[in-house]
Amino acid sequence: MVNIESLVRKNIWELKPYSTARNEFSGEASVFLDANESSYNAPYNRYPDPMQWELKRAIAAQKNVAAEQIALGGAGSDELIDLLIRTFCEPKQDNIVAIAPTYAMYKVAADINNVEYRKVALNAQFDLCANELLRVTDEHTKQIWLCSPNNPTGNSLNRREIVKIIEAFSGIVVLDEAYIDFSEHKTFLRELHKYPNLVVLQTFSKAWASAGVRLGMAFAAREIIDVLNKVKYPYNINVLTQQHALQHIVQHDDDVKTWVKNLLAEREKLRAALISLPCVLHTFPSDANFILTKVADANATYRYLVSRGVIVRNRHNVEMCESCLRITVGTPEENAKLLAELRSVEPKEAQ
Ligand SMILES: *Cc1c(COP(=O)(O)O)cnc(C)c1O
């Protein structure tokens, strides 16, 4: 039903990718004089593996998928978001459909690529209606973008509606699972074998506690991953990142579980404490590591917190998030400091 060739931009499908020295010979040898590298300063003198097989095998084992089903982004998921749009969408001709509100990078990447971005508002509970998204698609819609748990709302989208979109849409469905480790809902990685048009995005930046490392992951059927690999920069994951990520997976697999468990306990404590404050009108349920919080006056509260050295994300100007701050769950000490400052914000004073 889904024909990947017909979805990929024609010039990309026909592209003969750059062939690196490391593509043309990868095997055992003792003398490498093929890539104009320096012979000093090992191991950083050598170009990294362009396909990152060792790291992908470790991720594959961790996530229970095949290494061939993984593409990596060396500028985080942000790189993969751009890569997906650039590979499939013809500028000034194709469009993508996305939920609103959601992560702002999808629209930025569409705008950079001159690809029309069609947004469909979530309902009052910030949940998804498959039919409404499907209704705005046309023959030029190459992708539907979903994010679950969603940013900045924090909730998970209804699974049946997600499935309905994947099954009914003949283009690519990108499901961003950046926050999935904080959620009780199951990842769609287990469904990849059923859906040749599904791309799942995950990242090292959130539960894996490595935002500074910049490593994003795309999981999909091999046919999609093969095309992405043709388009990506040849050495897009540097040696330092590959080494660090590999070591992190090996050393911190159990730690990540502990960190997530602690964070979830802290999230529920923070949410209860926030609701009890005079300036807080509402906290939205969260499946992520942040809490969307409605206050009496978001701009004034944001400015006050800044003046006290506490930075949260002001989402007042985001559709459906009027008067809302997005607050990341921090350490118990950081959360206590935030709460202490918010306690002195009077509801009327702020208005
Ligand atoms: C934080 C976040 C990401 C992660 O982006 P990186 O570039 O990998 O740091 C991706 N998607 C969403 C929705 C996010 O909130």
Tab-separated table of C-alpha atoms and ligand atoms in Angstrom:
chain	number	residue	atom	x	y	z
A	1	MET	CA	0.000	0.000	0.000
A	2	VAL	CA	2.785	2.415	0.929
A	3	ASN	CA	5.297	2.898	-1.857
A	4	ILE	CA	8.453	4.518	-0.471
A	5	GLU	CA	9.953	5.179	-3.898
A	6	SER	CA	6.936	7.262	-4.899
A	7	LEU	CA	7.245	9.306	-1.673
A	8	VAL	CA	10.939	10.177	-1.918
A	9	ARG	CA	11.949	13.229	-3.986
A	10	LYS	CA	12.920	12.001	-7.432
A	11	ASN	CA	16.400	13.580	-7.366
A	12	ILE	CA	17.074	11.905	-4.010
A	13	TRP	CA	15.882	8.491	-5.149
A	14	GLU	CA	18.222	8.783	-8.119
A	15	LEU	CA	21.070	10.314	-6.105
A	16	LYS	CA	24.426	8.621	-6.239
A	17	PRO	CA	25.692	9.369	-2.731
A	18	TYR	CA	29.231	10.454	-1.893
A	19	SER	CA	31.366	7.408	-1.365
A	20	THR	CA	33.848	7.843	1.464
A	21	ALA	CA	37.241	6.218	1.739
A	22	ARG	CA	35.752	4.249	4.630
A	23	ASN	CA	32.837	3.066	2.473
A	24	GLU	CA	35.143	1.749	-0.195
A	25	PHE	CA	37.372	-0.164	2.158
A	26	SER	CA	36.203	-1.350	5.540
A	27	GLY	CA	38.075	-4.305	6.873
A	28	GLU	CA	41.237	-5.306	8.609
A	29	ALA	CA	44.445	-3.639	7.441
A	30	SER	CA	47.524	-2.215	9.137
A	31	VAL	CA	48.287	0.749	6.903
A	32	PHE	CA	45.600	3.265	6.009
A	33	LEU	CA	46.820	5.725	3.389
A	34	ASP	CA	43.471	6.245	1.687
A	35	ALA	CA	41.822	9.224	3.394
A	36	ASN	CA	44.492	11.921	3.653
A	37	GLU	CA	44.359	11.746	7.430
A	38	SER	CA	47.217	12.761	9.696
A	39	SER	CA	49.267	9.958	11.174
A	40	TYR	CA	49.547	11.891	14.472
A	41	ASN	CA	47.088	12.319	17.358
A	42	ALA	CA	45.401	8.907	17.393
A	43	PRO	CA	42.535	8.065	17.666
A	44	TYR	CA	41.155	11.472	16.641
A	45	ASN	CA	43.245	11.569	13.478
A	46	ARG	CA	40.962	8.983	11.847
A	47	TYR	CA	37.583	9.587	10.253
A	48	PRO	CA	34.805	7.855	12.166
A	49	ASP	CA	32.745	4.973	10.791
A	50	PRO	CA	30.265	6.750	8.472
A	51	MET	CA	27.584	4.148	9.258
A	52	GLN	CA	28.305	3.977	13.016
A	53	TRP	CA	27.802	0.187	13.098
A	54	GLU	CA	29.274	-0.479	16.540
A	55	LEU	CA	27.110	2.195	18.155
A	56	LYS	CA	24.044	1.121	16.169
A	57	ARG	CA	24.496	-2.484	17.260
A	58	ALA	CA	24.547	-1.359	20.904
A	59	ILE	CA	21.419	0.772	20.407
A	60	ALA	CA	19.765	-2.063	18.475
A	61	ALA	CA	20.357	-4.488	21.351
A	62	GLN	CA	19.056	-1.944	23.856
A	63	LYS	CA	15.936	-1.090	21.851
A	64	ASN	CA	15.355	-4.559	20.436
A	65	VAL	CA	15.396	-3.557	16.767
A	66	ALA	CA	17.822	-4.330	13.923
A	67	ALA	CA	20.880	-2.081	13.497
A	68	GLU	CA	19.782	-1.585	9.854
A	69	GLN	CA	16.582	0.044	11.133
A	70	ILE	CA	18.472	2.936	12.752
A	71	ALA	CA	19.641	6.309	11.416
A	72	LEU	CA	21.549	8.650	13.733
A	73	GLY	CA	21.611	12.426	13.882
A	74	GLY	CA	24.788	14.108	15.116
A	75	ALA	CA	23.004	17.386	15.814
A	76	GLY	CA	20.373	15.514	17.820
A	77	SER	CA	16.855	14.733	16.590
A	78	ASP	CA	16.851	18.201	15.078
A	79	GLU	CA	19.158	16.930	12.331
A	80	LEU	CA	16.831	14.003	11.638
A	81	ILE	CA	13.771	16.265	11.497
A	82	ASP	CA	15.427	18.315	8.763
A	83	LEU	CA	16.727	15.194	7.015
A	84	LEU	CA	13.256	13.626	6.883
A	85	ILE	CA	11.673	16.730	5.377
A	86	ARG	CA	14.540	17.321	2.935
A	87	THR	CA	14.492	13.705	1.721
A	88	PHE	CA	10.756	13.407	1.087
A	89	CYS	CA	9.342	16.874	0.426
A	90	GLU	CA	9.735	18.797	-2.806
A	91	PRO	CA	10.091	22.512	-1.941
A	92	LYS	CA	7.140	24.711	-2.972
A	93	GLN	CA	5.150	21.636	-3.961
A	94	ASP	CA	4.753	19.148	-1.117
A	95	ASN	CA	3.326	19.757	2.343
A	96	ILE	CA	3.419	18.167	5.782
A	97	VAL	CA	0.616	17.991	8.350
A	98	ALA	CA	1.267	18.307	12.083
A	99	ILE	CA	-0.591	18.666	15.353
A	100	ALA	CA	-0.744	21.991	17.204
A	101	PRO	CA	0.596	22.865	19.650
A	102	THR	CA	3.739	20.795	19.341
A	103	TYR	CA	7.539	20.956	19.130
A	104	ALA	CA	8.453	24.059	17.131
A	105	MET	CA	11.335	22.503	15.186
A	106	TYR	CA	9.010	20.686	12.744
A	107	LYS	CA	7.726	24.002	11.406
A	108	VAL	CA	11.188	25.592	11.392
A	109	ALA	CA	12.563	22.681	9.360
A	110	ALA	CA	9.594	22.866	6.965
A	111	ASP	CA	10.090	26.633	6.564
A	112	ILE	CA	13.825	26.228	5.897
A	113	ASN	CA	13.030	23.692	3.193
A	114	ASN	CA	10.226	25.830	1.763
A	115	VAL	CA	7.689	23.088	2.461
A	116	GLU	CA	4.121	24.026	3.394
A	117	TYR	CA	3.273	23.239	7.041
A	118	ARG	CA	-0.385	22.479	7.769
A	119	LYS	CA	-1.301	22.408	11.424
A	120	VAL	CA	-4.354	20.839	13.019
A	121	ALA	CA	-5.316	21.863	16.548
A	122	LEU	CA	-5.526	19.164	19.207
A	123	ASN	CA	-8.787	19.062	21.153
A	124	ALA	CA	-9.340	20.765	24.520
A	125	GLN	CA	-7.703	17.795	26.295
A	126	PHE	CA	-4.699	18.205	23.957
A	127	ASP	CA	-5.631	14.903	22.330
A	128	LEU	CA	-5.609	13.760	18.754
A	129	CYS	CA	-8.454	13.303	16.287
A	130	ALA	CA	-7.156	11.165	13.423
A	131	ASN	CA	-9.924	12.138	11.023
A	132	GLU	CA	-9.203	15.829	11.382
A	133	LEU	CA	-5.563	15.341	10.450
A	134	LEU	CA	-6.403	13.011	7.591
A	135	ARG	CA	-8.968	15.486	6.293
A	136	VAL	CA	-6.391	18.219	5.618
A	137	THR	CA	-4.050	15.903	3.696
A	138	ASP	CA	-4.017	15.969	-0.105
A	139	GLU	CA	-1.975	14.342	-2.882
A	140	HIS	CA	1.000	16.561	-1.956
A	141	THR	CA	1.062	15.605	1.727
A	142	LYS	CA	4.204	13.530	2.231
A	143	GLN	CA	4.286	13.311	6.009
A	144	ILE	CA	2.154	13.573	9.136
A	145	TRP	CA	4.077	14.642	12.253
A	146	LEU	CA	3.010	13.481	15.719
A	147	CYS	CA	4.711	13.864	19.076
A	148	SER	CA	3.796	11.609	22.000
A	149	PRO	CA	4.242	12.445	24.830
A	150	ASN	CA	3.762	15.855	23.286
A	151	ASN	CA	5.837	18.976	23.914
A	152	PRO	CA	4.794	21.466	25.387
A	153	THR	CA	1.559	19.853	26.627
A	154	GLY	CA	3.135	16.813	28.304
A	155	ASN	CA	0.338	14.323	27.553
A	156	SER	CA	0.502	11.172	25.451
A	157	LEU	CA	-1.692	11.078	22.361
A	158	ASN	CA	-4.457	8.497	22.075
A	159	ARG	CA	-2.878	5.317	20.782
A	160	ARG	CA	-5.861	4.176	18.718
A	161	GLU	CA	-5.932	7.515	16.909
A	162	ILE	CA	-2.194	7.251	16.187
A	163	VAL	CA	-2.702	3.758	14.768
A	164	LYS	CA	-5.626	4.978	12.680
A	165	ILE	CA	-3.427	7.647	11.090
A	166	ILE	CA	-0.575	5.235	10.380
A	167	GLU	CA	-2.969	2.743	8.797
A	168	ALA	CA	-5.063	5.215	6.798
A	169	PHE	CA	-2.321	7.542	5.515
A	170	SER	CA	-0.351	6.480	2.457
A	171	GLY	CA	2.589	8.789	3.255
A	172	ILE	CA	5.141	8.744	6.075
A	173	VAL	CA	4.051	9.133	9.701
A	174	VAL	CA	6.778	10.543	11.954
A	175	LEU	CA	6.164	9.869	15.632
A	176	ASP	CA	8.493	11.797	17.940
A	177	GLU	CA	9.007	9.800	21.135
A	178	ALA	CA	11.597	12.099	22.752
A	179	TYR	CA	9.835	11.687	26.127
A	180	ILE	CA	8.697	8.057	25.841
A	181	ASP	CA	10.920	6.847	28.714
A	182	PHE	CA	8.917	8.972	31.157
A	183	SER	CA	5.594	7.583	29.984
A	184	GLU	CA	3.622	4.522	30.996
A	185	HIS	CA	2.521	4.188	27.405
A	186	LYS	CA	4.323	1.732	25.190
A	187	THR	CA	6.757	2.793	22.484
A	188	PHE	CA	5.781	2.226	18.851
A	189	LEU	CA	9.173	0.581	18.224
A	190	ARG	CA	7.418	-2.749	18.732
A	191	GLU	CA	5.032	-1.914	15.859
A	192	LEU	CA	7.691	-0.999	13.295
A	193	HIS	CA	7.523	-4.397	11.592
A	194	LYS	CA	3.819	-3.817	10.860
A	195	TYR	CA	4.162	-0.324	9.431
A	196	PRO	CA	6.530	0.367	6.520
A	197	ASN	CA	5.527	4.069	6.625
A	198	LEU	CA	6.313	4.701	10.313
A	199	VAL	CA	9.369	6.615	11.554
A	200	VAL	CA	9.925	6.767	15.323
A	201	LEU	CA	12.260	9.465	16.675
A	202	GLN	CA	14.025	9.131	20.019
A	203	THR	CA	16.934	11.042	21.531
A	204	PHE	CA	19.810	10.868	24.002
A	205	SER	CA	18.807	14.340	25.241
A	206	LYS	CA	16.055	13.619	27.781
A	207	ALA	CA	15.864	10.404	29.846
A	208	TRP	CA	19.332	9.425	28.649
A	209	ALA	CA	20.647	12.636	30.206
A	210	SER	CA	22.985	13.539	27.348
A	211	ALA	CA	21.620	16.679	25.684
A	212	GLY	CA	25.181	18.027	25.454
A	213	VAL	CA	26.309	15.031	23.412
A	214	ARG	CA	23.828	15.731	20.553
A	215	LEU	CA	22.628	12.339	19.400
A	216	GLY	CA	19.223	11.640	17.904
A	217	MET	CA	17.847	8.329	16.660
A	218	ALA	CA	15.387	7.504	13.899
A	219	PHE	CA	13.908	4.010	13.713
A	220	ALA	CA	12.070	2.796	10.617
A	221	ALA	CA	11.838	0.090	7.996
A	222	ARG	CA	15.123	-0.486	6.234
A	223	GLU	CA	13.887	1.049	2.977
A	224	ILE	CA	13.394	4.426	4.669
A	225	ILE	CA	16.657	4.252	6.639
A	226	ASP	CA	18.621	3.428	3.476
A	227	VAL	CA	17.351	6.597	1.803
A	228	LEU	CA	18.152	8.750	4.844
A	229	ASN	CA	21.678	7.321	4.884
A	230	LYS	CA	22.178	8.406	1.282
A	231	VAL	CA	21.305	12.016	2.108
A	232	LYS	CA	22.999	12.514	5.497
A	233	TYR	CA	26.462	14.066	5.702
A	234	PRO	CA	28.980	11.233	5.334
A	235	TYR	CA	30.604	11.525	8.783
A	236	ASN	CA	27.684	13.036	10.680
A	237	ILE	CA	28.463	11.396	14.046
A	238	ASN	CA	31.931	12.336	15.265
A	239	VAL	CA	34.347	10.034	17.067
A	240	LEU	CA	33.762	11.644	20.470
A	241	THR	CA	30.000	11.250	20.253
A	242	GLN	CA	30.207	7.656	19.049
A	243	GLN	CA	32.598	6.727	21.856
A	244	HIS	CA	30.636	8.545	24.515
A	245	ALA	CA	27.258	7.166	23.464
A	246	LEU	CA	28.569	3.621	23.311
A	247	GLN	CA	30.130	3.897	26.745
A	248	HIS	CA	26.972	5.526	28.109
A	249	ILE	CA	24.756	2.669	26.906
A	250	VAL	CA	27.083	0.088	28.419
A	251	GLN	CA	27.673	1.875	31.740
A	252	HIS	CA	24.428	3.684	32.453
A	253	ASP	CA	21.673	1.393	31.223
A	254	ASP	CA	20.560	0.705	34.803
A	255	ASP	CA	21.256	4.253	35.958
A	256	VAL	CA	18.842	5.627	33.372
A	257	LYS	CA	16.066	3.514	34.874
A	258	THR	CA	16.903	4.845	38.348
A	259	TRP	CA	17.085	8.434	37.109
A	260	VAL	CA	13.679	8.089	35.443
A	261	LYS	CA	12.140	6.513	38.532
A	262	ASN	CA	13.445	9.333	40.754
A	263	LEU	CA	12.293	11.952	38.306
A	264	LEU	CA	8.767	10.536	38.112
A	265	ALA	CA	8.456	10.568	41.911
A	266	GLU	CA	9.731	14.147	41.938
A	267	ARG	CA	7.328	15.120	39.133
A	268	GLU	CA	4.299	14.005	41.133
A	269	LYS	CA	5.553	15.845	44.235
A	270	LEU	CA	6.148	18.984	42.205
A	271	ARG	CA	2.743	18.804	40.562
A	272	ALA	CA	0.962	18.481	43.910
A	273	ALA	CA	2.961	21.384	45.339
A	274	LEU	CA	2.304	23.583	42.298
A	275	ILE	CA	-1.469	23.117	42.476
A	276	SER	CA	-1.464	24.294	46.088
A	277	LEU	CA	0.108	27.668	45.208
A	278	PRO	CA	-2.103	30.784	45.002
A	279	CYS	CA	-0.698	31.883	41.625
A	280	VAL	CA	-1.199	28.484	39.976
A	281	LEU	CA	-4.566	27.968	38.289
A	282	HIS	CA	-4.002	24.543	36.783
A	283	THR	CA	-1.384	21.908	36.091
A	284	PHE	CA	-1.827	19.649	33.091
A	285	PRO	CA	-1.210	15.910	33.510
A	286	SER	CA	2.291	14.990	32.344
A	287	ASP	CA	3.799	11.880	30.804
A	288	ALA	CA	7.100	13.714	30.359
A	289	ASN	CA	9.815	15.363	32.492
A	290	PHE	CA	8.046	18.726	32.569
A	291	ILE	CA	4.721	20.139	33.708
A	292	LEU	CA	2.647	22.602	31.707
A	293	THR	CA	1.367	24.981	34.365
A	294	LYS	CA	-1.319	27.631	34.003
A	295	VAL	CA	-0.712	30.695	36.163
A	296	ALA	CA	-2.573	33.962	36.720
A	297	ASP	CA	-0.115	35.963	34.601
A	298	ALA	CA	2.532	33.993	32.732
A	299	ASN	CA	4.561	36.976	31.490
A	300	ALA	CA	4.798	38.614	34.924
A	301	THR	CA	5.500	35.314	36.668
A	302	TYR	CA	8.159	34.432	34.112
A	303	ARG	CA	9.867	37.820	34.570
A	304	TYR	CA	9.713	37.534	38.338
A	305	LEU	CA	11.285	34.072	38.273
A	306	VAL	CA	14.042	35.330	35.943
A	307	SER	CA	14.788	38.135	38.409
A	308	ARG	CA	15.167	35.449	41.088
A	309	GLY	CA	17.528	33.387	38.921
A	310	VAL	CA	14.999	30.662	38.062
A	311	ILE	CA	14.379	30.083	34.361
A	312	VAL	CA	11.286	28.294	33.085
A	313	ARG	CA	9.824	28.292	29.581
A	314	ASN	CA	7.133	30.897	28.940
A	315	ARG	CA	4.575	29.344	26.584
A	316	HIS	CA	2.045	32.185	26.838
A	317	ASN	CA	2.307	32.963	23.118
A	318	VAL	CA	1.858	29.352	21.997
A	319	GLU	CA	-1.630	28.498	20.719
A	320	MET	CA	-3.847	26.859	23.367
A	321	CYS	CA	-1.140	27.477	25.986
A	322	GLU	CA	-2.100	31.025	26.970
A	323	SER	CA	-0.992	31.881	30.518
A	324	CYS	CA	1.144	28.739	30.672
A	325	LEU	CA	4.681	28.107	31.815
A	326	ARG	CA	6.445	24.883	30.939
A	327	ILE	CA	8.420	23.793	33.955
A	328	THR	CA	11.108	21.104	33.720
A	329	VAL	CA	11.295	18.776	36.719
A	330	GLY	CA	14.673	19.384	38.356
A	331	THR	CA	16.447	18.069	41.424
A	332	PRO	CA	14.560	18.214	44.745
A	333	GLU	CA	16.639	21.317	45.636
A	334	GLU	CA	15.907	23.049	42.331
A	335	ASN	CA	12.201	22.302	42.593
A	336	ALA	CA	12.139	23.581	46.187
A	337	LYS	CA	13.772	26.851	45.076
A	338	LEU	CA	11.201	27.236	42.265
A	339	LEU	CA	8.310	26.585	44.658
A	340	ALA	CA	9.692	29.007	47.255
A	341	GLU	CA	9.866	31.780	44.644
A	342	LEU	CA	6.404	31.005	43.248
A	343	ARG	CA	4.953	31.053	46.754
A	344	SER	CA	5.626	34.770	46.937
A	345	VAL	CA	3.801	35.496	43.646
A	346	GLU	CA	0.339	36.781	44.542
A	347	PRO	CA	-2.392	36.026	42.026
A	348	LYS	CA	-3.561	39.683	41.947
A	349	GLU	CA	-0.077	41.141	42.081
A	350	ALA	CA	0.795	39.224	38.979
A	351	GLN	CA	-2.198	40.507	37.018
B	1	LIG	C1	13.800	17.814	23.340
B	1	LIG	C2	13.061	17.296	22.175
B	1	LIG	C3	13.727	16.612	21.153
B	1	LIG	C4	15.195	16.355	21.254
B	1	LIG	O1	15.908	17.056	20.364
B	1	LIG	P1	17.485	16.817	20.274
B	1	LIG	O2	17.830	17.599	19.049
B	1	LIG	O3	17.682	15.341	20.097
B	1	LIG	O4	18.083	17.334	21.533
B	1	LIG	C5	13.014	16.097	20.109
B	1	LIG	N1	11.676	16.241	20.052
B	1	LIG	C6	11.007	16.869	21.021
B	1	LIG	C7	9.532	16.952	20.940
B	1	LIG	C8	11.675	17.432	22.094
B	1	LIG	O5	10.988	18.091	23.039
